[in-house]
PDB file of C-alpha atoms in Angstrom:
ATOM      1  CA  UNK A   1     -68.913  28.181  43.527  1.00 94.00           C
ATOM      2  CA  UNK A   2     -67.306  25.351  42.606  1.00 97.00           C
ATOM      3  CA  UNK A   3     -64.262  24.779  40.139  1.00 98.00           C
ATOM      4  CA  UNK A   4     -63.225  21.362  38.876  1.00 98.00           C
ATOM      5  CA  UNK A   5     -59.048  20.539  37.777  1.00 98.00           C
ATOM      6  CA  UNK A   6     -59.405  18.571  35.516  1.00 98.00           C
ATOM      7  CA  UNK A   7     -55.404  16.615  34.697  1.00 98.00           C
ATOM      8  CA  UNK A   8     -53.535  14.099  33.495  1.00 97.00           C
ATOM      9  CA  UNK A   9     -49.931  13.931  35.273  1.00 96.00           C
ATOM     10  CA  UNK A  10     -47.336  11.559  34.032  1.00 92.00           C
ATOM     11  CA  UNK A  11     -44.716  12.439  36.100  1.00 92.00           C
ATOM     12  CA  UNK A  12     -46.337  14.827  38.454  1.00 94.00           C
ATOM     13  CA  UNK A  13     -45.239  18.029  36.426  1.00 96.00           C
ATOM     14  CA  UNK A  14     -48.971  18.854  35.514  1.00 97.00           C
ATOM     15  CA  UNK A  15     -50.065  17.915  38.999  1.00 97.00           C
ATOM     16  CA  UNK A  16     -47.397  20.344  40.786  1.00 97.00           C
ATOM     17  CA  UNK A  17     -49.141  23.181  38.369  1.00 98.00           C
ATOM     18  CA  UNK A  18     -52.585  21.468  39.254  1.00 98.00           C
ATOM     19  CA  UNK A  19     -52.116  22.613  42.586  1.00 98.00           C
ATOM     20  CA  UNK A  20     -50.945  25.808  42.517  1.00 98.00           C
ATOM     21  CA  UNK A  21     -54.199  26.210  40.147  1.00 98.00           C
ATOM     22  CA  UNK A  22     -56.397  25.403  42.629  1.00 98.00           C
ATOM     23  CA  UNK A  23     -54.275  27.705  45.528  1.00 98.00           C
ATOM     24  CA  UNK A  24     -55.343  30.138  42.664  1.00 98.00           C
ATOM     25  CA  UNK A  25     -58.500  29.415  43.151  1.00 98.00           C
ATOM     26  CA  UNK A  26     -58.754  29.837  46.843  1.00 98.00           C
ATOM     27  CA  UNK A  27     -57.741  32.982  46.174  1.00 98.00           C
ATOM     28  CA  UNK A  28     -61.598  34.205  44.975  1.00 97.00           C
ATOM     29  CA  UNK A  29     -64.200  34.049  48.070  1.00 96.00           C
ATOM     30  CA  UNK A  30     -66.747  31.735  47.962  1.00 95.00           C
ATOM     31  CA  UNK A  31     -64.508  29.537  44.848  1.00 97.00           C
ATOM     32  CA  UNK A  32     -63.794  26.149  45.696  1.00 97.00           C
ATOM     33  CA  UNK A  33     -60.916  23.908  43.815  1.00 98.00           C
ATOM     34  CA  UNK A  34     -61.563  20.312  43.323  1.00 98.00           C
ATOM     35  CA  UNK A  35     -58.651  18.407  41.904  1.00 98.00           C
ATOM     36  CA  UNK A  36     -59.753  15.652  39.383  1.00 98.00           C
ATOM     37  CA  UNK A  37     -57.796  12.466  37.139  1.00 97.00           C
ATOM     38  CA  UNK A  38     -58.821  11.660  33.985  1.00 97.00           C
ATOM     39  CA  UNK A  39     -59.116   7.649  34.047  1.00 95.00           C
ATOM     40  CA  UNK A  40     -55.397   6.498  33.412  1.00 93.00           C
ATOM     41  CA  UNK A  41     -55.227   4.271  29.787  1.00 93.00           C
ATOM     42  CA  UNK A  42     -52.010   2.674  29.658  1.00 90.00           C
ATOM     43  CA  UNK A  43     -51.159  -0.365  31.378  1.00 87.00           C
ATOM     44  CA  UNK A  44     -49.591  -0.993  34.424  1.00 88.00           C
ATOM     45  CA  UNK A  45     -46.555  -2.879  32.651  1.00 91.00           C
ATOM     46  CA  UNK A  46     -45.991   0.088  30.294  1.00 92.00           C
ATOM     47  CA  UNK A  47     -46.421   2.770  33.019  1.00 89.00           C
ATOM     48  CA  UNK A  48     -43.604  -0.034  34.732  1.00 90.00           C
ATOM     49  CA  UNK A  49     -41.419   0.946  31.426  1.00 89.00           C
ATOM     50  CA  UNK A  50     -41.844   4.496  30.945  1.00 88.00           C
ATOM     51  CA  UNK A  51     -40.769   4.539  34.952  1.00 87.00           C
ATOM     52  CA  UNK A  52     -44.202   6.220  35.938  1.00 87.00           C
ATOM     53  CA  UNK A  53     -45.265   4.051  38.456  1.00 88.00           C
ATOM     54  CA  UNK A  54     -44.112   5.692  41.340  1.00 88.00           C
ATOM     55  CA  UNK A  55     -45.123   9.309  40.121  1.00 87.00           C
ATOM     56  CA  UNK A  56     -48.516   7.642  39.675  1.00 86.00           C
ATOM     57  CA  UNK A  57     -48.647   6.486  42.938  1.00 89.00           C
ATOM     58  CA  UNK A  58     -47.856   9.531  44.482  1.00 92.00           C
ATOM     59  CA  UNK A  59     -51.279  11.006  42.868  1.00 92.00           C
ATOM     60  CA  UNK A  60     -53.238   8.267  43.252  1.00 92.00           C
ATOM     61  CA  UNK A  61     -55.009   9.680  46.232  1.00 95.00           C
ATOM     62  CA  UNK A  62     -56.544  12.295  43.438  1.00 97.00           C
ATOM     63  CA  UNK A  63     -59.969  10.892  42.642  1.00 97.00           C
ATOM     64  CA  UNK A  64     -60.979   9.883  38.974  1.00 97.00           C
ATOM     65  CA  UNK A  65     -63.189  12.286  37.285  1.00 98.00           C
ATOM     66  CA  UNK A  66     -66.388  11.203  36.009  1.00 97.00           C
ATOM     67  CA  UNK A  67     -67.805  13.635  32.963  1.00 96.00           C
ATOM     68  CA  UNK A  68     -71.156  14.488  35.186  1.00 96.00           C
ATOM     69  CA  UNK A  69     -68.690  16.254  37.688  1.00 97.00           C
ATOM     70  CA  UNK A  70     -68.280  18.865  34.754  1.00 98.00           C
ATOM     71  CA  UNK A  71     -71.652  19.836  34.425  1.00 97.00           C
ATOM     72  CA  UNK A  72     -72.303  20.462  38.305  1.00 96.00           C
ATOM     73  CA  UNK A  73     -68.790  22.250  37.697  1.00 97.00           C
ATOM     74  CA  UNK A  74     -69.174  26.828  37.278  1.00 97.00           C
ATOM     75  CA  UNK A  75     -65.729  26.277  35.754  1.00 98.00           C
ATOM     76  CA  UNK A  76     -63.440  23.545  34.112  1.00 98.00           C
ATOM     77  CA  UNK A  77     -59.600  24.040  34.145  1.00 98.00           C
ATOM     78  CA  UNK A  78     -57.785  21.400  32.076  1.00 98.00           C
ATOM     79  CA  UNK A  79     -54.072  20.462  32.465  1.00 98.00           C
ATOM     80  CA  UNK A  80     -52.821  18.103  30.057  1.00 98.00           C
ATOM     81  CA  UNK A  81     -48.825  17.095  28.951  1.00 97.00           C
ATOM     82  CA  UNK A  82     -48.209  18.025  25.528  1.00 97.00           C
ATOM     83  CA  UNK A  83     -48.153  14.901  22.938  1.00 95.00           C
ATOM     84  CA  UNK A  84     -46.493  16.194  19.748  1.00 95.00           C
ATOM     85  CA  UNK A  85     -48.409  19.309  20.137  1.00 96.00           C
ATOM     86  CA  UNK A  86     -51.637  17.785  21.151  1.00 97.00           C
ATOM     87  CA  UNK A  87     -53.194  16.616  24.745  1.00 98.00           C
ATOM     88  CA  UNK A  88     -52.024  13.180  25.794  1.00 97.00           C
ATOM     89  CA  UNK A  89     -54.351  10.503  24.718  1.00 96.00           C
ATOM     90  CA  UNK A  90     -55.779   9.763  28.357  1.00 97.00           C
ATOM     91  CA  UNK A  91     -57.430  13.654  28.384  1.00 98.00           C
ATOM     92  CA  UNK A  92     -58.575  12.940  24.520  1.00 98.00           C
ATOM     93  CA  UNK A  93     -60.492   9.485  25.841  1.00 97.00           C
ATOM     94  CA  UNK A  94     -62.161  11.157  28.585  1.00 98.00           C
ATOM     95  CA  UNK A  95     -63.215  14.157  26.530  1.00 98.00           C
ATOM     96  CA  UNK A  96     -64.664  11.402  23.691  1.00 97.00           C
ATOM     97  CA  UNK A  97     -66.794  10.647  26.415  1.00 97.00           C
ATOM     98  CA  UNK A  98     -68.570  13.829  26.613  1.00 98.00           C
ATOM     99  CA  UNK A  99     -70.790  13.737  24.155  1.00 97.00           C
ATOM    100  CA  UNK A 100     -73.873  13.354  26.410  1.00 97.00           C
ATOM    101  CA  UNK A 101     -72.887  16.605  27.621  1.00 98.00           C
ATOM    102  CA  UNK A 102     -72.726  18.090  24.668  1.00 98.00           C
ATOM    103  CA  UNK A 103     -75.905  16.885  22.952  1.00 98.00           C
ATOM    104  CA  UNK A 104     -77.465  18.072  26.075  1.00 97.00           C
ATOM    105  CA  UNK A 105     -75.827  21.759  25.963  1.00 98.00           C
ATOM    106  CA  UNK A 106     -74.793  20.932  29.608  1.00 98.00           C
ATOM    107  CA  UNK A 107     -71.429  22.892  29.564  1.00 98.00           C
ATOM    108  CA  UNK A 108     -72.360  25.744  27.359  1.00 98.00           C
ATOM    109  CA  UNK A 109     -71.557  29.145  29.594  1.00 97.00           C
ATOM    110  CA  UNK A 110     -69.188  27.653  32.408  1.00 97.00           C
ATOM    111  CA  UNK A 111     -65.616  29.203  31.570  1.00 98.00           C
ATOM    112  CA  UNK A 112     -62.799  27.090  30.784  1.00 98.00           C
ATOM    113  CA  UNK A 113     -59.157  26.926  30.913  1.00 98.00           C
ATOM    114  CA  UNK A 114     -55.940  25.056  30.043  1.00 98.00           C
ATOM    115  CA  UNK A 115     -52.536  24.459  31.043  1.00 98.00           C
ATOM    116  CA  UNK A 116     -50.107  22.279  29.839  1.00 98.00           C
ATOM    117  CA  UNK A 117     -46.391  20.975  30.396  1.00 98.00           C
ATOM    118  CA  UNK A 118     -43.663  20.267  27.659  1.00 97.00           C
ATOM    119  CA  UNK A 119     -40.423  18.052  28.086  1.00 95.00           C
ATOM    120  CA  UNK A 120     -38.761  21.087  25.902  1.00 94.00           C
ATOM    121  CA  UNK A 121     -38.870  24.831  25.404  1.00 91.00           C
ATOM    122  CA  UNK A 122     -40.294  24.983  22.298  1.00 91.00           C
ATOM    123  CA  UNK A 123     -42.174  21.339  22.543  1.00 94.00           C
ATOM    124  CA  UNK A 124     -45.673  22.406  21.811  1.00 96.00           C
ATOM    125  CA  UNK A 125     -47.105  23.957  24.313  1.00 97.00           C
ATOM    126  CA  UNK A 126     -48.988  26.388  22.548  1.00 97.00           C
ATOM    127  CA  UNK A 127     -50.198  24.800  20.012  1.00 98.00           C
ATOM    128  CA  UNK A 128     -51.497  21.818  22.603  1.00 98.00           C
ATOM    129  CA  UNK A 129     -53.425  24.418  24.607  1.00 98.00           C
ATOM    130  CA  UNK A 130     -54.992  26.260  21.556  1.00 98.00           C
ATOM    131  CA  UNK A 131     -55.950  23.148  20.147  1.00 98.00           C
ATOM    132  CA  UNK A 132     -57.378  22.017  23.264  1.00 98.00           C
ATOM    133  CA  UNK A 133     -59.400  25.031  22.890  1.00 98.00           C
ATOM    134  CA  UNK A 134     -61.085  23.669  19.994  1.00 98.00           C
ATOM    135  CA  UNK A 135     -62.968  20.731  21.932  1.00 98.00           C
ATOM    136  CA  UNK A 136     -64.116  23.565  24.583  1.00 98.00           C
ATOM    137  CA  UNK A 137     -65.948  25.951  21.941  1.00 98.00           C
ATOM    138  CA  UNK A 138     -67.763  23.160  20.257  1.00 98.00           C
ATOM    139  CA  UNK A 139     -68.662  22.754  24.163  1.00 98.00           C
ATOM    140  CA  UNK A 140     -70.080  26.265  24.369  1.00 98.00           C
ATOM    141  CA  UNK A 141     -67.467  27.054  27.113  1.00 98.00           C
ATOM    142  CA  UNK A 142     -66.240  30.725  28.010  1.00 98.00           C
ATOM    143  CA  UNK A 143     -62.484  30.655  27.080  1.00 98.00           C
ATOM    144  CA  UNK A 144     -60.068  31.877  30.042  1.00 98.00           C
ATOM    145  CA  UNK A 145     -56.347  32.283  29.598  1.00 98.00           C
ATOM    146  CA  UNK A 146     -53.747  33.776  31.076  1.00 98.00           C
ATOM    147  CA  UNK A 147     -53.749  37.508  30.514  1.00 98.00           C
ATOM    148  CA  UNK A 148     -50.078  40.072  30.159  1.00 97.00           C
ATOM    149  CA  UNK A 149     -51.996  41.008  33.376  1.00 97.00           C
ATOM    150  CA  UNK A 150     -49.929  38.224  34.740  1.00 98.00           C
ATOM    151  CA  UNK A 151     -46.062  40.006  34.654  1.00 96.00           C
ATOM    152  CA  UNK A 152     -43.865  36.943  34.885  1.00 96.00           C
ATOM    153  CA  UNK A 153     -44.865  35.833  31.279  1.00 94.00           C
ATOM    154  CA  UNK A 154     -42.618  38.781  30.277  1.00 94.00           C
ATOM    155  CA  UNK A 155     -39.608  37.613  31.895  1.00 94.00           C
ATOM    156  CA  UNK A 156     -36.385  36.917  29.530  1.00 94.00           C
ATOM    157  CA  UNK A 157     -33.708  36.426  32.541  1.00 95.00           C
ATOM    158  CA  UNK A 158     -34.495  33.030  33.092  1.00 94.00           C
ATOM    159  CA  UNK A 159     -36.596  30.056  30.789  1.00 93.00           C
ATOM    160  CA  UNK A 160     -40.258  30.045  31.732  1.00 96.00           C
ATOM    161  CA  UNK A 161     -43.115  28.653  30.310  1.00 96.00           C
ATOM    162  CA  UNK A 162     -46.173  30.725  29.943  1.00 96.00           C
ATOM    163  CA  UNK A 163     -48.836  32.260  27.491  1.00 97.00           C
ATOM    164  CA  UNK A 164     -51.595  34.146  26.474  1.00 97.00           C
ATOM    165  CA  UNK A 165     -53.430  31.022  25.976  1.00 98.00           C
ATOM    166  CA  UNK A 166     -52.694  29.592  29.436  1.00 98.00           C
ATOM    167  CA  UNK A 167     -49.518  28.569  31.777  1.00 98.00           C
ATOM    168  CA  UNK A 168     -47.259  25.820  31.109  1.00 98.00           C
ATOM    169  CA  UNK A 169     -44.121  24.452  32.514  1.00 98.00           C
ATOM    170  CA  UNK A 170     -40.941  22.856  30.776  1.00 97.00           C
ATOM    171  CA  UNK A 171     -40.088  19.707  32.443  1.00 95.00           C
ATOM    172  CA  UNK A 172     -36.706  18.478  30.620  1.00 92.00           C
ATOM    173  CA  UNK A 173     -36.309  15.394  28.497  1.00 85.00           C
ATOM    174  CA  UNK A 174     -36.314  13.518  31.297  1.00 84.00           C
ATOM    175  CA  UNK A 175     -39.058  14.988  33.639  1.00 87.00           C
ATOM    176  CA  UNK A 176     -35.798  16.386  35.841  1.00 91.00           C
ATOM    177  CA  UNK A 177     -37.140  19.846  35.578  1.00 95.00           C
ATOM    178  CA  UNK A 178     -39.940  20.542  38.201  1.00 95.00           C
ATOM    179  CA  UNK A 179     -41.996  23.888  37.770  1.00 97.00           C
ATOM    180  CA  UNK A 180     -40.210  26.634  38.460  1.00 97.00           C
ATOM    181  CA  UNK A 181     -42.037  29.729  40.745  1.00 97.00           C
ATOM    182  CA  UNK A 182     -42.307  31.378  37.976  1.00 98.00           C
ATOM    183  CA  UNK A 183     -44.688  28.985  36.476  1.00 98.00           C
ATOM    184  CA  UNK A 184     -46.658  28.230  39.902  1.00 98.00           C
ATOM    185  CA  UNK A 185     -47.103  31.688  39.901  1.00 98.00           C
ATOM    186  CA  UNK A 186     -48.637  31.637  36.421  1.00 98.00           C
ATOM    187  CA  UNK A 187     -50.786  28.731  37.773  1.00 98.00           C
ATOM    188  CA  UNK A 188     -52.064  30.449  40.505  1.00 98.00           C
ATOM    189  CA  UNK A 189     -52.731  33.544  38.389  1.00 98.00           C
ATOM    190  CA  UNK A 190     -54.877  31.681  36.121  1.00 98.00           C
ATOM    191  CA  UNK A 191     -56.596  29.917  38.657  1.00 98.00           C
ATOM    192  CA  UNK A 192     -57.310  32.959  40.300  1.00 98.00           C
ATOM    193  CA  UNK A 193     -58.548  34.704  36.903  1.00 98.00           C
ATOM    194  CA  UNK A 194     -60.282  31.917  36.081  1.00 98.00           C
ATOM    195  CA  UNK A 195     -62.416  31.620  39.291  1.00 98.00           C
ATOM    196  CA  UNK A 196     -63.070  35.450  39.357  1.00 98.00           C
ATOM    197  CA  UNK A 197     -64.568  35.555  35.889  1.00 98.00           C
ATOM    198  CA  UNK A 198     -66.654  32.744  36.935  1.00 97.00           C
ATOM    199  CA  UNK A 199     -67.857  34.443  39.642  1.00 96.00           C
ATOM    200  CA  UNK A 200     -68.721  37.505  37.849  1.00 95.00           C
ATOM    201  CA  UNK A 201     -70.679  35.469  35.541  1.00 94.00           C
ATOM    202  CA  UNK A 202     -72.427  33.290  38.242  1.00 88.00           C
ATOM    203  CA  UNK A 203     -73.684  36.643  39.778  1.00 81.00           C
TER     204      UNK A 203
END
């Protein structure tokens, strides 16, 4: 059983939670991860600005998703940054690309997920992943999130992200914040959840 990550990391934030997603994963017998990168959209000299470069680098060994890998996938789980309460523009491109898929029906039963990451507390993450939602129903996909199931989203002694709708992480103003365990734990949890309802419905 296979199940695709699907990201977009700026500053390696969403890919830190992409991996503990896919250790998630692991987690399920007979579930496979595959980490994916939506094509990157900006160029080099603005990444050069926004001080990127070297965070992109450091993922670069990721390969670049194609949209056919989502139809040989039992399961999609998107992680996108939050842009003023939306995905980032790169995930919106490659999911305008789809279209094939969906005139085809290609995706309609595979369960999908999201997860997100924030520069603040209160920067949007919920409304990002719900919205991203949206784009996965008119797919036909089987929404995942991550269930009370998963403890740590009750936690008030320290500043976490997670939801209902899916994890998240908070990763400062300037990226200085790196997911906390907390978070990877929520990762892995979904991952895990996510893979396991797949599996059920695979069988």
């Amino acid at each position: 059983m296979r199940i695709l990550i699907v990201y977009y990391s700026t500053y390696g934030h969403v890919h830190k939670m992409a991996e503990a997603v896919a250790e998630g994963v692991a987690r399920i017998d007979g579930a496979e991860a595959a980490l994916r990168r939506v094509p990157e959209t900006l160029p080099e000299k603005v990444l050069e600005q926004m001080g990127a470069v070297e965070a992109q680098q450091a993922i670069s060994h990721v390969p670049v998703c194609t949209v056919d890998e989502l139809a040989a996938a039992d399961a999609v789980i998107f992680g996108t940054p939050t842009r003023f309460g939306n995905m980032c523009g790169q995930m919106r491109q490659f999911l305008d690309a789809t279209g094939g898929l969906w005139a085809k029906g290609a995706l309609v039963g595979k369960v999908g997920s999201v997860f997100t990451s924030s520069a603040t507390q209160h920067g949007g993450q919920e409304s990002t992943l719900l919205s991203f939602h949206i784009s996965l129903l008119h797919h036909g996909f089987v929404i995942v999130g991550l269930p009370y199931a998963f403890q740590g989203q009750m936690r008030i002694d320290e500043v976490t992200g997670g939801s209902p709708y899916g994890a998240s992480t908070i990763a400062g103003g300037s990226g200085e914040r790196m997911p906390s365990e907390n978070e990877l734990d929520a990762a892995r949890f979904q991952g895990e959840h996510v893979a396991g309802i797949a599996s059920r419905l695979k069988d």
